[in-house]
mmCIF file of C-alpha atoms in Angstrom:
data_model
loop_
_atom_site.group_PDB
_atom_site.id
_atom_site.type_symbol
_atom_site.label_atom_id
_atom_site.label_comp_id
_atom_site.label_asym_id
_atom_site.label_seq_id
_atom_site.Cartn_x
_atom_site.Cartn_y
_atom_site.Cartn_z
ATOM 1 C CA MET A 17 -0.062 -0.064 -0.228
ATOM 2 C CA ASP A 18 3.122 2.262 0.466
ATOM 3 C CA LYS A 19 4.080 2.449 -2.944
ATOM 4 C CA LEU A 20 0.195 3.037 -3.901
ATOM 5 C CA GLU A 21 -0.054 6.020 -1.443
ATOM 6 C CA ALA A 22 3.040 7.638 -2.409
ATOM 7 C CA GLU A 23 1.949 7.615 -6.319
ATOM 8 C CA LEU A 24 -1.941 8.959 -5.111
ATOM 9 C CA LEU A 25 0.003 11.652 -3.156
ATOM 10 C CA ALA A 26 2.377 12.533 -6.024
ATOM 11 C CA LEU A 27 -1.213 13.277 -7.924
ATOM 12 C CA LEU A 28 -2.525 15.167 -5.520
ATOM 13 C CA GLY A 29 0.006 17.597 -5.356
ATOM 14 C CA ASN A 30 -0.646 20.667 -3.520
ATOM 15 C CA ASN A 31 -4.091 19.694 -3.481
ATOM 16 C CA ASP A 32 -5.863 18.284 -0.341
ATOM 17 C CA VAL A 33 -8.623 16.570 -1.814
ATOM 18 C CA GLY A 34 -8.525 14.237 -4.846
ATOM 19 C CA THR A 35 -12.022 13.959 -7.097
ATOM 20 C CA ILE A 36 -13.414 11.864 -9.909
ATOM 21 C CA ASP A 37 -16.709 13.806 -11.786
ATOM 22 C CA GLY A 38 -16.916 16.391 -8.874
ATOM 23 C CA GLU A 39 -17.083 13.871 -5.831
ATOM 24 C CA PRO A 40 -14.439 13.775 -3.540
ATOM 25 C CA VAL A 41 -12.675 10.115 -3.713
ATOM 26 C CA VAL A 42 -9.494 10.763 -1.591
ATOM 27 C CA VAL A 43 -8.339 13.306 0.930
ATOM 28 C CA ARG A 44 -5.039 14.157 2.240
ATOM 29 C CA ASP A 45 -5.065 14.334 6.275
ATOM 30 C CA VAL A 46 -2.067 15.519 7.601
ATOM 31 C CA GLU A 47 -0.873 14.835 11.424
ATOM 32 C CA ILE A 48 1.423 16.964 13.098
ATOM 33 C CA ARG A 49 2.454 15.921 16.554
ATOM 34 C CA ASN A 50 5.183 16.506 19.251
ATOM 35 C CA GLY A 51 7.320 14.453 20.288
ATOM 36 C CA LEU A 52 11.300 13.828 21.335
ATOM 37 C CA ASP A 53 14.485 13.565 19.403
ATOM 38 C CA LEU A 54 15.351 10.522 21.855
ATOM 39 C CA PRO A 55 18.713 9.499 19.663
ATOM 40 C CA ARG A 56 20.074 12.898 20.444
ATOM 41 C CA LEU A 57 18.577 13.241 23.776
ATOM 42 C CA ARG A 58 20.478 10.051 24.553
ATOM 43 C CA GLN A 59 23.353 11.162 23.324
ATOM 44 C CA GLU A 60 23.476 14.531 24.516
ATOM 45 C CA ARG A 61 21.699 14.817 27.725
ATOM 46 C CA PRO A 62 19.947 11.984 28.595
ATOM 47 C CA GLU A 63 18.701 13.650 32.610
ATOM 48 C CA LEU A 64 16.865 16.261 30.498
ATOM 49 C CA TRP A 65 14.659 14.178 28.179
ATOM 50 C CA GLN A 66 11.809 16.887 28.484
ATOM 51 C CA GLN A 67 13.820 19.552 27.053
ATOM 52 C CA TYR A 68 14.635 18.152 23.572
ATOM 53 C CA PRO A 69 10.996 18.343 21.716
ATOM 54 C CA ALA A 70 10.639 17.517 18.373
ATOM 55 C CA LYS A 71 7.311 17.758 15.893
ATOM 56 C CA ARG A 72 6.833 15.036 13.587
ATOM 57 C CA ARG A 73 4.510 14.800 10.397
ATOM 58 C CA ARG A 74 2.772 12.188 8.901
ATOM 59 C CA GLU A 75 0.416 12.185 5.706
ATOM 60 C CA ARG A 76 -2.845 9.666 5.540
ATOM 61 C CA LEU A 77 -5.151 9.481 2.794
ATOM 62 C CA LYS A 78 -8.872 8.984 3.790
ATOM 63 C CA PHE A 79 -11.374 7.452 1.181
ATOM 64 C CA PRO A 80 -14.934 9.423 1.494
ATOM 65 C CA ARG A 81 -17.543 7.007 0.824
ATOM 66 C CA ARG A 82 -19.443 7.998 -2.079
ATOM 67 C CA ARG A 83 -23.319 8.440 -1.510
ATOM 68 C CA THR A 84 -25.726 5.787 -2.912
ATOM 69 C CA ARG A 85 -28.926 7.170 -4.476
ATOM 70 C CA ASN A 86 -31.756 5.285 -3.827
ATOM 71 C CA PRO A 87 -34.369 5.254 -6.523
ATOM 72 C CA ASP A 88 -37.181 5.351 -3.938
ATOM 73 C CA ASP A 89 -35.894 8.408 -2.888
ATOM 74 C CA GLN A 90 -37.119 10.465 -6.208
ATOM 75 C CA GLN A 91 -40.358 12.272 -5.927
ATOM 76 C CA ARG A 92 -43.154 10.421 -8.137
ATOM 77 C CA PRO A 93 -45.473 12.245 -10.240
ATOM 78 C CA SER A 94 -48.998 12.840 -8.666
ATOM 79 C CA ALA A 95 -51.872 11.841 -10.515
#
């Protein structure tokens, strides 16, 4: 799946939503969270681990469900 995701992300470019015929089919989801740069912290100051924050970014793709049309939802002509 990683190869396919990389290809889709490349196709999206700077866009956050990919559509087919105007319907969203893929959405880029970006997650940024705070963390620790553990290798650097362990090497330089293991006793001060709280002073070395690092941000991490993660991109995911979401695939919204397409709405299906129910033929019974259409209005019937009145007699």
